[in-house]
PDB file of C-alpha atoms in Angstrom:
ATOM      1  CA  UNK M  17      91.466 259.029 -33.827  1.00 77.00           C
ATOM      2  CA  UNK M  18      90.956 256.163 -36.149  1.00 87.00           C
ATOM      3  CA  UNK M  19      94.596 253.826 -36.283  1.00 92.00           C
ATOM      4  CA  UNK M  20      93.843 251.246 -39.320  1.00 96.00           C
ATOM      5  CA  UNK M  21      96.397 248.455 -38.351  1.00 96.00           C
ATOM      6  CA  UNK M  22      97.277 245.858 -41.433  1.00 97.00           C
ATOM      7  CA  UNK M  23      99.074 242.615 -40.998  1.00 98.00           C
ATOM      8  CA  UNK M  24      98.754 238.923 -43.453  1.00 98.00           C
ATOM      9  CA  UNK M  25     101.589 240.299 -45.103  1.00 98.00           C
ATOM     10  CA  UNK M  26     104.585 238.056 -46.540  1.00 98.00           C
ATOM     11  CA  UNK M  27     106.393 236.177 -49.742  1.00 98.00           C
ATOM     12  CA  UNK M  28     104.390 233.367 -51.686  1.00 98.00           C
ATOM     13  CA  UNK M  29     104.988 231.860 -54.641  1.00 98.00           C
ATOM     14  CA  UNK M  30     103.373 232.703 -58.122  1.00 98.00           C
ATOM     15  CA  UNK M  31      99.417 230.867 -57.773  1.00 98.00           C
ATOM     16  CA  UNK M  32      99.168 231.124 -53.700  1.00 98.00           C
ATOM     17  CA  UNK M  33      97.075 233.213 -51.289  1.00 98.00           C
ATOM     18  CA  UNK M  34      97.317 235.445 -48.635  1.00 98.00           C
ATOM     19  CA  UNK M  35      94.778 236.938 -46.418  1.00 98.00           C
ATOM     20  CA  UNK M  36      95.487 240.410 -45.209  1.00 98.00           C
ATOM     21  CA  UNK M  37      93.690 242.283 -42.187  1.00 98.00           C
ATOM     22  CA  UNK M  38      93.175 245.712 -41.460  1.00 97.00           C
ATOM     23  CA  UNK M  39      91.933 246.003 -37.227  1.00 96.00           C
ATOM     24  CA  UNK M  40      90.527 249.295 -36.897  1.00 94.00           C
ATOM     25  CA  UNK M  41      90.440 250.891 -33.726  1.00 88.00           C
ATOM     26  CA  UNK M  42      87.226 252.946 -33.416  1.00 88.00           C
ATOM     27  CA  UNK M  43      83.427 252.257 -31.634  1.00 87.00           C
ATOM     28  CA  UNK M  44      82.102 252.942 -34.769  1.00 89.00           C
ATOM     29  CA  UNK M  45      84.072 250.371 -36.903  1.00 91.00           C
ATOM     30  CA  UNK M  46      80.147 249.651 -38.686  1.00 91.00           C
ATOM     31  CA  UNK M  47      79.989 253.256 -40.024  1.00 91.00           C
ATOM     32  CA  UNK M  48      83.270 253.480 -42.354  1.00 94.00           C
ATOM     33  CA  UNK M  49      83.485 251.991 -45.537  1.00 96.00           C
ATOM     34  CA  UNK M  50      87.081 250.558 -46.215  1.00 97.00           C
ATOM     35  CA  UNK M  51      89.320 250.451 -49.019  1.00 97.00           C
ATOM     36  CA  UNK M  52      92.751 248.354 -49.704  1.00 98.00           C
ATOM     37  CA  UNK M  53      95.288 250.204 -52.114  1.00 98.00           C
ATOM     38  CA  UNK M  54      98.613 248.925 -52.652  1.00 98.00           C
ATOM     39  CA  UNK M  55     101.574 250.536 -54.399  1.00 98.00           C
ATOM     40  CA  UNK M  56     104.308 248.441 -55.840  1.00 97.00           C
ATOM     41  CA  UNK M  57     108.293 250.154 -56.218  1.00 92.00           C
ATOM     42  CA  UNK M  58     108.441 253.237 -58.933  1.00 95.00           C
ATOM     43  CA  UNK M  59     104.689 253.353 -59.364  1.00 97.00           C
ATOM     44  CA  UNK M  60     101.510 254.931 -58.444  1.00 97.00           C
ATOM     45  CA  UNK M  61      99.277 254.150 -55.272  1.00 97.00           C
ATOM     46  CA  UNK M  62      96.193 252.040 -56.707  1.00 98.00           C
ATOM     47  CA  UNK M  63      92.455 250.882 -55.659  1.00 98.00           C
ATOM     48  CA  UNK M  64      92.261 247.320 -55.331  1.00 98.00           C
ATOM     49  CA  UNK M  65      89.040 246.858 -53.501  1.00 98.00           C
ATOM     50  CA  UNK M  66      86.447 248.412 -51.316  1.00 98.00           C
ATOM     51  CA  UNK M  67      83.473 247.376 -48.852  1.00 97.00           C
ATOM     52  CA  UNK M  68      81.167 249.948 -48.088  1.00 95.00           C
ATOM     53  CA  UNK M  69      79.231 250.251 -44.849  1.00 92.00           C
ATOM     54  CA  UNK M  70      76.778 247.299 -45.162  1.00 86.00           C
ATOM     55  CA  UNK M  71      79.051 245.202 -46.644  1.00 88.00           C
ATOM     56  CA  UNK M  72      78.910 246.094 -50.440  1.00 93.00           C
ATOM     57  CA  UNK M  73      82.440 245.207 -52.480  1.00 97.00           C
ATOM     58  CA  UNK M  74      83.743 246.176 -56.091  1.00 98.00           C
ATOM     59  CA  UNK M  75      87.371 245.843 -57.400  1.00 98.00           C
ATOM     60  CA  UNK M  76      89.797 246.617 -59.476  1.00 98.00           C
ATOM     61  CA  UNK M  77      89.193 244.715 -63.019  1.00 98.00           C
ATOM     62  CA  UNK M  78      93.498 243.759 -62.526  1.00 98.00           C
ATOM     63  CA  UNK M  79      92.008 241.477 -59.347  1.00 98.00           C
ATOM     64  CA  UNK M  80      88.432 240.709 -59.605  1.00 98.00           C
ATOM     65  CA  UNK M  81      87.988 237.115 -59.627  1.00 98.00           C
ATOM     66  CA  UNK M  82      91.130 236.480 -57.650  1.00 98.00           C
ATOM     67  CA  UNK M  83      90.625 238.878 -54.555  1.00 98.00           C
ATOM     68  CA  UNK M  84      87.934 239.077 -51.763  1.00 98.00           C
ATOM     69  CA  UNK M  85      87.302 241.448 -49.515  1.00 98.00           C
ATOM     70  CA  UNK M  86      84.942 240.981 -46.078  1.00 97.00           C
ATOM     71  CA  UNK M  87      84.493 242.846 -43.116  1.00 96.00           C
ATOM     72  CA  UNK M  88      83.326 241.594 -39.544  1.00 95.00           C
ATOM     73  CA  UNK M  89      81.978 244.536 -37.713  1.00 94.00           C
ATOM     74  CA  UNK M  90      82.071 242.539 -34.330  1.00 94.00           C
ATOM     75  CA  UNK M  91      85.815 242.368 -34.589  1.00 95.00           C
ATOM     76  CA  UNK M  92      86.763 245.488 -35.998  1.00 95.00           C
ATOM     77  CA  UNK M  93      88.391 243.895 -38.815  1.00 96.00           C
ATOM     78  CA  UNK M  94      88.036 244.327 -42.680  1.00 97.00           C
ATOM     79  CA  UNK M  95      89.849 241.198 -44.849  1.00 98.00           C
ATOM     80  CA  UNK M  96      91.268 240.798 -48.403  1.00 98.00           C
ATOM     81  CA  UNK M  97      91.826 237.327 -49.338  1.00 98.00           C
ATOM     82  CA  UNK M  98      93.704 237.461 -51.693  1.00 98.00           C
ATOM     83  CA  UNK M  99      94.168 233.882 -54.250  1.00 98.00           C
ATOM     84  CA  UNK M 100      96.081 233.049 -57.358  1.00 98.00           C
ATOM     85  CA  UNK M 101      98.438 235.799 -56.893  1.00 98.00           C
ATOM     86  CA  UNK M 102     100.960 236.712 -59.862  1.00 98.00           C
ATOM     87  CA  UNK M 103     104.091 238.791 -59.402  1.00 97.00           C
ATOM     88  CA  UNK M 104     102.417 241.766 -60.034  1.00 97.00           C
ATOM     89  CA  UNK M 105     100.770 242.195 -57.518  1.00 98.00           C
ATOM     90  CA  UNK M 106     103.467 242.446 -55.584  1.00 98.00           C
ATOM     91  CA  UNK M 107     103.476 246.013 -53.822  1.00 98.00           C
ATOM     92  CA  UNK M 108     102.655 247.648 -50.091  1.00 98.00           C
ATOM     93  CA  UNK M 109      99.027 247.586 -49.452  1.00 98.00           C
ATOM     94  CA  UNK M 110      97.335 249.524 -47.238  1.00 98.00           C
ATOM     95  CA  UNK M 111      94.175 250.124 -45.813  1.00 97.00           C
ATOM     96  CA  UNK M 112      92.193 252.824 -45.462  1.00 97.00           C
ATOM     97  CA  UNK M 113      88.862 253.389 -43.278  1.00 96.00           C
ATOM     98  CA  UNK M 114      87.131 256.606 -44.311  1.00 95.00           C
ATOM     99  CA  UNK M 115      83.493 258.354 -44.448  1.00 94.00           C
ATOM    100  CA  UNK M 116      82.866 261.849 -45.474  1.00 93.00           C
ATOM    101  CA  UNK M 117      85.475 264.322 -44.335  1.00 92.00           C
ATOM    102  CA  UNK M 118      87.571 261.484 -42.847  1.00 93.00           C
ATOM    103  CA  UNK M 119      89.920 259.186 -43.747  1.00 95.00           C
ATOM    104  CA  UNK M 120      92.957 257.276 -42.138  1.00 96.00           C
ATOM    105  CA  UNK M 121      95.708 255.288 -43.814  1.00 97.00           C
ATOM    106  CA  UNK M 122      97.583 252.557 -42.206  1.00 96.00           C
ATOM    107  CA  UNK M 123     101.254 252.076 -42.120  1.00 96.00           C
ATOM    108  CA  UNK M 124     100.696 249.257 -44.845  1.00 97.00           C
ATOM    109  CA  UNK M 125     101.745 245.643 -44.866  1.00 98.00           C
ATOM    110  CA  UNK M 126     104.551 244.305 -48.046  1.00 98.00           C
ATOM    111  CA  UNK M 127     103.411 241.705 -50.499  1.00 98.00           C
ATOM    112  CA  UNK M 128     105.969 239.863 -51.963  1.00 98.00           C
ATOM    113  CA  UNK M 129     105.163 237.353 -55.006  1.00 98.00           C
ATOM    114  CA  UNK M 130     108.199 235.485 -56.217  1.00 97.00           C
ATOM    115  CA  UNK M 131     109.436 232.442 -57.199  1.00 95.00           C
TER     116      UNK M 131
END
């Protein structure tokens, strides 16, 4: 059983950055591509970026430009810098490792952008 742990989580001010990291728990951490969704209060879960298994990323058009995702394989760990953030964005996010027929969520980490 997969257990995607995130943390990075916190309160910034309108224009700062965060890095969040999702540790994934599995031998096989190189095989699973990785997404990060995030769902703010009274609205939908949504995509905001994804690494596939090799490393490839896209994003949502509301972040590209501002967010980055990475993974290190050796560590387990996929990471979403995320810069020039704007109060919308605030919202959980979670990650999710998955590859066909499986996927696992994490409990999600809060994102709080506020001045």
């Amino acid at each position: 059983q997969v257990q995607p742990v995130e943390s990075g989580g916190g309160s910034v001010q309108p224009g700062g950055s965060l890095r969040l990291s999702c540790a994934a728990s599995t031998n096989i951490f190189r095989i699973y591509h990785i997404d990060w969704y995030r769902q703010a209060p009274g609205k939908q879960r949504e995509f905001v970026a994804v690494i596939a298994m090799g490393g490839i990323p896209n994003y949502a058009d509301s972040v590209k430009g501002r967010f980055t995702i990475s993974r290190d394989d050796a560590k387990k760990t996929v990471y979403l810098q995320m810069n020039t953030l704007k109060p919308e964005d605030t919202a959980v996010y979670y990650c999710r490792v998955f590859r066909t027929n499986e996927a696992y969520w994490g409990q999600g980490t809060q994102v709080t952008v506020s001045s």
